[in-house]
CSV table of C-alpha atoms in Angstrom, one decimal:
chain,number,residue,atom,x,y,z
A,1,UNK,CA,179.5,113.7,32.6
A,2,UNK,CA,175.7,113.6,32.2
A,3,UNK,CA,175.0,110.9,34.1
A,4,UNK,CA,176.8,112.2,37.1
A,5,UNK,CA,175.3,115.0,36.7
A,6,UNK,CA,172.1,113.5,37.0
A,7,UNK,CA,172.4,111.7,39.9
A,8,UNK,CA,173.8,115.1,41.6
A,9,UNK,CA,170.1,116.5,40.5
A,10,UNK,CA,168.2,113.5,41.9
A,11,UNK,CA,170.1,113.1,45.1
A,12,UNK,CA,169.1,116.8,46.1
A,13,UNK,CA,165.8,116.3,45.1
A,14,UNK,CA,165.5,113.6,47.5
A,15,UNK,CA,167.2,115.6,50.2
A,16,UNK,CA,164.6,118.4,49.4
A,17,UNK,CA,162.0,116.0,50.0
A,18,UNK,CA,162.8,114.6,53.0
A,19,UNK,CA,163.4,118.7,54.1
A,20,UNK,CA,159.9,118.9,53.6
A,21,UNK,CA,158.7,115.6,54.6
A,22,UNK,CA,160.8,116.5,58.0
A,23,UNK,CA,159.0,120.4,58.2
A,24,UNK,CA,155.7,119.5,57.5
A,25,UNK,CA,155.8,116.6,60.2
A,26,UNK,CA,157.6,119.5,62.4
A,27,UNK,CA,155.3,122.4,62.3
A,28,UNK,CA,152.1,119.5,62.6
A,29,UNK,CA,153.4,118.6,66.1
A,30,UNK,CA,154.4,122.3,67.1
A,31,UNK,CA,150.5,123.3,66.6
A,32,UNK,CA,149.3,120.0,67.6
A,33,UNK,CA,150.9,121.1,71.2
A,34,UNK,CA,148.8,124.4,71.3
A,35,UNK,CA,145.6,122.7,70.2
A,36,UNK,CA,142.7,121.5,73.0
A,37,UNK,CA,142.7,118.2,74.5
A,38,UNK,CA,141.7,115.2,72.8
A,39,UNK,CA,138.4,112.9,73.9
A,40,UNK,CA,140.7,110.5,75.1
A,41,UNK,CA,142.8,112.9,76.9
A,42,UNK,CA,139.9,114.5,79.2
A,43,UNK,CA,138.7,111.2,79.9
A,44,UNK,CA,141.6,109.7,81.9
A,45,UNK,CA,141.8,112.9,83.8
A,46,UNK,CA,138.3,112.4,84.6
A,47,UNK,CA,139.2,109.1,85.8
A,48,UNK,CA,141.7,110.4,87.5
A,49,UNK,CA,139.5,112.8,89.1
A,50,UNK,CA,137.3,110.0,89.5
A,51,UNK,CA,139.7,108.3,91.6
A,52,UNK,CA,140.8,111.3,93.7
A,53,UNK,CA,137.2,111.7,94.8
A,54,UNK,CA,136.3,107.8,95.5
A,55,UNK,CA,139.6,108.3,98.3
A,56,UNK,CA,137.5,111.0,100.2
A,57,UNK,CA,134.2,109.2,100.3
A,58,UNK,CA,133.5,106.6,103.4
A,59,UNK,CA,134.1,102.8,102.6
A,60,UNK,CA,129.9,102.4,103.0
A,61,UNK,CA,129.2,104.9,100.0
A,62,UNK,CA,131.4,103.0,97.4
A,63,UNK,CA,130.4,99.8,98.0
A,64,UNK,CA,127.7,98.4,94.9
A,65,UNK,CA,124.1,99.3,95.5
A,66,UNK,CA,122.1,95.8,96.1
A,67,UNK,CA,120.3,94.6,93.1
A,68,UNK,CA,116.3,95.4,93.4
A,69,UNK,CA,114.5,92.6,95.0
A,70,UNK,CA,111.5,91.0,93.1
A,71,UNK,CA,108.1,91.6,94.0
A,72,UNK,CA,108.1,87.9,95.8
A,73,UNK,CA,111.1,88.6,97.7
A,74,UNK,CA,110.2,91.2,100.4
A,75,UNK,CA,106.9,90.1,101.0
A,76,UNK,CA,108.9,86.2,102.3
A,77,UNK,CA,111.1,88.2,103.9
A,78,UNK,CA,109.4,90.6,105.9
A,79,UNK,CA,106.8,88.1,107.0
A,80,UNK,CA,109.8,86.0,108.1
A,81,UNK,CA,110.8,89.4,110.2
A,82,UNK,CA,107.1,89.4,111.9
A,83,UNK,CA,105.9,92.2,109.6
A,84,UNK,CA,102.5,91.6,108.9
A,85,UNK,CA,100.5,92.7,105.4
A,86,UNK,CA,99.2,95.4,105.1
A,87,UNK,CA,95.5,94.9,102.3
A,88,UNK,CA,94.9,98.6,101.2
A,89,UNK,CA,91.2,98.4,100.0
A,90,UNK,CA,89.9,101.4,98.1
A,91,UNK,CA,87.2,102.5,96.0
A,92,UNK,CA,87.1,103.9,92.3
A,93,UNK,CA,84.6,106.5,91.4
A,94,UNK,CA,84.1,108.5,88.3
A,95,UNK,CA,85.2,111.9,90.7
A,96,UNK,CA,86.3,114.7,88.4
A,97,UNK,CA,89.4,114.6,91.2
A,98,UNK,CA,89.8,110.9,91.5
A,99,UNK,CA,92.6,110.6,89.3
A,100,UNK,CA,95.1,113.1,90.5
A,101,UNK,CA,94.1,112.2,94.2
A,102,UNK,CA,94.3,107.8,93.6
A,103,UNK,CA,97.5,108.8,92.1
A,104,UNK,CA,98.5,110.8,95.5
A,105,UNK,CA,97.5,108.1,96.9
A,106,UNK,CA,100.0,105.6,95.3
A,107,UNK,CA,102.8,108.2,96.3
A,108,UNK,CA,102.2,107.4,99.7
A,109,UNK,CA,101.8,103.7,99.6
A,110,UNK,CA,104.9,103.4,97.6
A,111,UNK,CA,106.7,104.6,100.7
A,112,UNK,CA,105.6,102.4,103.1
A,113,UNK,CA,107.9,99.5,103.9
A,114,UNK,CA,106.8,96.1,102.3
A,115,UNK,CA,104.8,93.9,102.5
A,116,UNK,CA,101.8,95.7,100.8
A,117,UNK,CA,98.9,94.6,98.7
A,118,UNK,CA,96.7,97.4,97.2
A,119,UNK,CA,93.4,96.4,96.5
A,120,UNK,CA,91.3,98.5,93.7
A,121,UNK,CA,88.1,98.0,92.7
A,122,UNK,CA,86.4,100.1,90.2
A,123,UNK,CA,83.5,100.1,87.2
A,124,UNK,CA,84.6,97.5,84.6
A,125,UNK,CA,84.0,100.4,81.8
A,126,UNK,CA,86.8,102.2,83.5
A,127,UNK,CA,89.0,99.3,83.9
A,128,UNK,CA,91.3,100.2,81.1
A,129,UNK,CA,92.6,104.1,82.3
A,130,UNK,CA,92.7,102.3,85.9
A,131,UNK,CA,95.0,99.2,84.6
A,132,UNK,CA,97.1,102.1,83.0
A,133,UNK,CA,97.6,103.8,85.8
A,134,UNK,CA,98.2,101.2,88.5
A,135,UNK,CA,101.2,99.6,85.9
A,136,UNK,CA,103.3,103.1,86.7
A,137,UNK,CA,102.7,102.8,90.8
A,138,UNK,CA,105.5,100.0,91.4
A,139,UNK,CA,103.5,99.0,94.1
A,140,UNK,CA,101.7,95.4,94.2
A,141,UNK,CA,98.2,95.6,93.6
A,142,UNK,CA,95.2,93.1,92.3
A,143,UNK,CA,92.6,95.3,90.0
A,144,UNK,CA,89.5,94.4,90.7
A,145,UNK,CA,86.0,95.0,88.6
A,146,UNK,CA,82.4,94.8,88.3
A,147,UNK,CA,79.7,95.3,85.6
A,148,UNK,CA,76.7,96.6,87.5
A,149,UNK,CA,75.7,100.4,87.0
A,150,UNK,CA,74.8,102.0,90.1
A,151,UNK,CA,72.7,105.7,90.3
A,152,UNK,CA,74.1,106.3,93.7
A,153,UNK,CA,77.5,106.9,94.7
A,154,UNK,CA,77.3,105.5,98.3
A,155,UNK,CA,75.6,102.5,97.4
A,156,UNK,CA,78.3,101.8,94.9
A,157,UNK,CA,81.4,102.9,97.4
A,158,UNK,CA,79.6,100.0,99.4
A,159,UNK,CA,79.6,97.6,96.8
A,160,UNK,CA,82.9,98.0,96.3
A,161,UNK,CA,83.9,97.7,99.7
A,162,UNK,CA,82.1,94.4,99.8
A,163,UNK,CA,84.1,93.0,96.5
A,164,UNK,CA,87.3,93.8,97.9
A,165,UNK,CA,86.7,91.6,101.2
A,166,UNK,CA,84.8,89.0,99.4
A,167,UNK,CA,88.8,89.0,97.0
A,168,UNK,CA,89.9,88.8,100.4
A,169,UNK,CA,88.1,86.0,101.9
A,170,UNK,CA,88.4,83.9,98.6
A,171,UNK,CA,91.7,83.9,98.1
A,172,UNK,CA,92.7,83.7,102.1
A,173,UNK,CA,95.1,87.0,102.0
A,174,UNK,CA,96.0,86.7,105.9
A,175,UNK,CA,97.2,91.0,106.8
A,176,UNK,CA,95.4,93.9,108.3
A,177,UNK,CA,92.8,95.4,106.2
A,178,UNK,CA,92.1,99.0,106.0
A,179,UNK,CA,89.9,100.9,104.0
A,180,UNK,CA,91.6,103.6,102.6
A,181,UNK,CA,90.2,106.9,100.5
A,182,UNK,CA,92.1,108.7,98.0
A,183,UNK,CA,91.3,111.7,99.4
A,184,UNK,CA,93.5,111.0,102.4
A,185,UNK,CA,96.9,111.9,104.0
A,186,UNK,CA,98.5,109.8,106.3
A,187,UNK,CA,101.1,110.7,109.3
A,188,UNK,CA,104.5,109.2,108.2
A,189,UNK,CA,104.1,106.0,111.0
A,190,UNK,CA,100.7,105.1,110.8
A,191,UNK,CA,101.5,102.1,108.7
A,192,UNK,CA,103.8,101.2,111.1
A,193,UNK,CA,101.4,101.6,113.7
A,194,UNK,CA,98.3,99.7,111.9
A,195,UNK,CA,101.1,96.3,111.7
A,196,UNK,CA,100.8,95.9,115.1
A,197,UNK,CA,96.9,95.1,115.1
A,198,UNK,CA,95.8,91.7,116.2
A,199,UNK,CA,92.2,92.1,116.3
A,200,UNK,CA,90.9,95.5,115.2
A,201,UNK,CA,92.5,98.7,115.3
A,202,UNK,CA,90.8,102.4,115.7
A,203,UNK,CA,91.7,106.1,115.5
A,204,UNK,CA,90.9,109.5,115.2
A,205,UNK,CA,90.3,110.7,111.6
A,206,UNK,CA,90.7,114.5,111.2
A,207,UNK,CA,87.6,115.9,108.5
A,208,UNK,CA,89.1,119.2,106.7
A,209,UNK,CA,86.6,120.9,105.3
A,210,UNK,CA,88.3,124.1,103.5
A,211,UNK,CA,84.9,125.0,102.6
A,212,UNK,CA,83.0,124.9,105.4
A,213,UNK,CA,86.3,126.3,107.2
A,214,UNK,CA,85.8,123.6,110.1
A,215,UNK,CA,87.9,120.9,111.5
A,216,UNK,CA,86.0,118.2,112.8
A,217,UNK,CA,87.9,115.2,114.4
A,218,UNK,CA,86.3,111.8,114.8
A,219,UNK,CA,86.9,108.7,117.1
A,220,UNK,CA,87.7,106.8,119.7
A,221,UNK,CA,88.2,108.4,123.4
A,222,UNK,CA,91.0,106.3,125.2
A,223,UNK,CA,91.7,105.6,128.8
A,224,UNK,CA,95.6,104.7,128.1
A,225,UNK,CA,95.4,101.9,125.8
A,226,UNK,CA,91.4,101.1,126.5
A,227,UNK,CA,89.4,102.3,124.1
A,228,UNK,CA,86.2,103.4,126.3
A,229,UNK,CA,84.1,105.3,123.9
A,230,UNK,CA,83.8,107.6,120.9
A,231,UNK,CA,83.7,111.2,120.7
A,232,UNK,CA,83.5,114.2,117.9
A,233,UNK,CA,85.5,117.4,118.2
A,234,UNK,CA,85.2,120.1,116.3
A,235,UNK,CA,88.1,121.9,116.9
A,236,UNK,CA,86.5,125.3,114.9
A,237,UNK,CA,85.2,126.0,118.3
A,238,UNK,CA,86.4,123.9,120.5
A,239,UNK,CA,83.8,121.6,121.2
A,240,UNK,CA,83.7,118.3,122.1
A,241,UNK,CA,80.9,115.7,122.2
A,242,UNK,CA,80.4,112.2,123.2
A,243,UNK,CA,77.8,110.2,121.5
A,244,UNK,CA,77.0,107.0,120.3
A,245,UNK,CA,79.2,104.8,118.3
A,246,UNK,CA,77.6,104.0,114.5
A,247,UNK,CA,78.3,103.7,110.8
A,248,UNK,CA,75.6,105.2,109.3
A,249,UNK,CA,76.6,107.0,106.2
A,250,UNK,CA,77.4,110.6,105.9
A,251,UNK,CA,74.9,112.8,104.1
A,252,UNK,CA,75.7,114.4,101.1
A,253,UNK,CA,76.8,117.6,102.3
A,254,UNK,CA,78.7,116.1,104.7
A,255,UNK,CA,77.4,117.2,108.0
A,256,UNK,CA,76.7,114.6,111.3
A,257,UNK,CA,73.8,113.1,112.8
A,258,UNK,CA,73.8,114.8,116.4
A,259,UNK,CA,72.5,111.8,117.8
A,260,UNK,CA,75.3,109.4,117.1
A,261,UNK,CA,79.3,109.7,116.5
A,262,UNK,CA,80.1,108.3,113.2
A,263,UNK,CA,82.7,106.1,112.7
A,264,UNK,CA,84.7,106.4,109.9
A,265,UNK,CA,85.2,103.4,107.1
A,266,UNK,CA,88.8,104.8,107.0
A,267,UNK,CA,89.2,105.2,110.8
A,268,UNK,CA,89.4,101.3,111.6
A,269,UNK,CA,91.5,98.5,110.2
A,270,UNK,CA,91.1,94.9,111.5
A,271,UNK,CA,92.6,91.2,110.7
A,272,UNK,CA,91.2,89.7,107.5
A,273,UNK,CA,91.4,86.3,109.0
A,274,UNK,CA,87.8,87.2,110.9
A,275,UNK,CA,86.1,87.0,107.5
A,276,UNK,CA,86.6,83.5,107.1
A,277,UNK,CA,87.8,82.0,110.9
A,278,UNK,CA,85.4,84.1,113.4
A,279,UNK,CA,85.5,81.5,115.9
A,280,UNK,CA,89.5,82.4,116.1
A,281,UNK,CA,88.3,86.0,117.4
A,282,UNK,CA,85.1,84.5,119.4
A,283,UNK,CA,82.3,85.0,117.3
A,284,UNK,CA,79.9,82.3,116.1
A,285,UNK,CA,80.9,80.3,113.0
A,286,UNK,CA,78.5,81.9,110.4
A,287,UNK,CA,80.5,83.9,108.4
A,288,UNK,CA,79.2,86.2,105.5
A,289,UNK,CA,80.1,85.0,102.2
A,290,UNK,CA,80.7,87.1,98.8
A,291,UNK,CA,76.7,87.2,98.8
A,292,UNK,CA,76.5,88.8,102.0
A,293,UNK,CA,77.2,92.1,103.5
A,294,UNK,CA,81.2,91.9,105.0
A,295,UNK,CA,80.8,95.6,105.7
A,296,UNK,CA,78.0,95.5,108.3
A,297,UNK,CA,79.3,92.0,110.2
A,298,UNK,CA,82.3,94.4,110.6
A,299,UNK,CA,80.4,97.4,111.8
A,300,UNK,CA,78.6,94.8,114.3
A,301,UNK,CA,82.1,93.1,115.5
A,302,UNK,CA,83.4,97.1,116.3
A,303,UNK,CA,80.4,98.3,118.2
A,304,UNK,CA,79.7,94.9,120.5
A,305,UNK,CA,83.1,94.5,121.4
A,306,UNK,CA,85.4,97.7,122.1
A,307,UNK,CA,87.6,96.2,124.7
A,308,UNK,CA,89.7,93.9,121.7
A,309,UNK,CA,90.0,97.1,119.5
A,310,UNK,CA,93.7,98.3,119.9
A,311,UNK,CA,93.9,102.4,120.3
A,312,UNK,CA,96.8,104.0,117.6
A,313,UNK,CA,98.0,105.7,118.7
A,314,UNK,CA,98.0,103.7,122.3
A,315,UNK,CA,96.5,107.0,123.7
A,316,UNK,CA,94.4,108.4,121.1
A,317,UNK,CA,96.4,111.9,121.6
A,318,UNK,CA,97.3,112.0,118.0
A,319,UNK,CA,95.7,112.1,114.2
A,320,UNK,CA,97.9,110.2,112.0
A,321,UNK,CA,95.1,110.4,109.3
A,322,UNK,CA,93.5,113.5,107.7
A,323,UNK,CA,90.7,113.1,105.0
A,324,UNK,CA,89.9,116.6,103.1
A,325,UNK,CA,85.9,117.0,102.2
A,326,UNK,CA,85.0,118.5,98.7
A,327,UNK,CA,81.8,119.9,98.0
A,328,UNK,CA,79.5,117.1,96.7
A,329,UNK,CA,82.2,114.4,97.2
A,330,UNK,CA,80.6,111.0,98.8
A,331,UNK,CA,83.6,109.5,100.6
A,332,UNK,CA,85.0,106.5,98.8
């Protein structure tokens, strides 16, 4: 009798455990059902969201994105197209400004279609803060320094114009050169426009002078594509005068010579093959070397021979390049 009635006990107990067993696993999936969606839940409905949205979007927009081209690749494949280099030359001075405007500057030349070589050339004891800031540009550039110490600003900007073309002409870097400041701003196609340059190339170059409160405009006068002379305007007052074509420098304060029509450094570009094949372009066989002025043979080839200069745009109607004038800024 006392065994039976043991096993009576121990068989209830087991169906009161598997009562509870049974509610516990009951009530856990009633609440489970009220509770928020799980991780893995909300992320195939995202995908399913995902893939409601891909169906609406053109065949073009979901195809992958082409993998970024190395520096080496645009530059062969462009000049393959006909697109000639384009050597951006420009100067580094210790200008309080010279930073936030050179990095401007490398906005703008990131933008322009390849192939692109930016040529910088600055003080050798301020090599390191330029290296640093040229690595962030993502545009191709050769650094390039110098370990004299200059007293005078415009003697150095032409030093450093003279470095760059002697890079130029040593390592054979066949494009169209242009001397470029940081404290310019460039109309959207003048790259564009500057590529199609055999010889040399000219245009107007707009001076803002916020200071002053005077617009002067500077450059070539056109007869359709004929380049026939050069002219200032100063469009303050509405004047306009034709003078004499020269590169003397600007003075400090940045008014003219009334004698002669300055042309600016950054208002010409010309085809870097001419510093080391002259006789290509017609002119005699001695060519200036690293230990020469580059600058001035330029300056000569512009002013004796206007009729191989190409006009951008083809009728001079237009700046595509404005350079702004600080107080006690020397152009570099």
């Amino acid at each position: 009798m006392g065994s039976s009635s043991d096993r009576s006990k121990k068989k209830v107990q087991l169906w009161k455990k598997a009562f509870i067993h049974f509610s516990l696993c009951f009530v856990t999936g009633f609440f489970t059902g009220f509770a928020p969606t799980t991780t893995t839940a909300s992320f195939f409905s995202a995908l399913h969201v995902f893939a409601r949205v891909n169906t609406s979007l053109p065949p073009e927009l979901l195809s992958p994105p082409a993998p970024f081209p190395t520096s080496a690749a645009p530059v062969e494949s462009n000049l393959r197209d006909g697109r000639q280099l384009i050597l951006i030359t420009t100067t580094r001075s210790d200008d309080p400004f010279s930073v936030a405007f050179l990095q401007r500057l490398a906005q703008t030349l990131r933008m322009v279609p390849p192939p692109l070589l930016w040529i910088v050339v600055g003080a050798r004891s301020s090599a390191p803060a330029t290296a640093r800031l040229l690595r962030w540009t993502s545009v191709m550039y050769r650094h390039v320094t110098y370990g004299e110490n200059f007293t005078d600003a415009g003697a150095e900007a032409h030093h450093q114009r003279n470095l760059a073309l002697a890079h130029v002409e040593h390592h054979r870097l066949t494009g169209i050169v242009h001397f470029a400041s940081y404290f310019n701003s460039y109309h959207p196609r003048f790259f564009d426009e500057i590529r199609e340059v055999e010889v040399f190339g000219a245009w107007p170059v707009a001076m803002v002078s916020a200071s002053r409160k005077r617009v002067l405009v500077e450059g070539p006068m056109c007869r359709s594509t004929k380049i026939v002379g050069w002219e200032l305007k100063d469009l303050s007052n509405g004047t306009v005068m034709s003078r004499t074509a020269t590169f003397g420098a600007e003075s400090s304060d940045g008014r003219e010579s009334e004698s002669t029509a300055r042309i600016n450094i950054s208002g010409f570009a010309f085809n870097s093959s001419i510093l080391w094949d002259p006789e290509r372009w017609g002119r005699p066989s001695s060519v200036p070397d690293s230990s020469q002025d580059s600058i001035r043979f330029l300056h000569q080839m512009v002013l004796e021979d206007e009729a191989k200069i190409r006009a951008i745009p083809a009728d001079c109607s237009r700046v595509m390049l404005w350079h702004l004038h600080l107080p006690g800024q020397i152009s570099p």
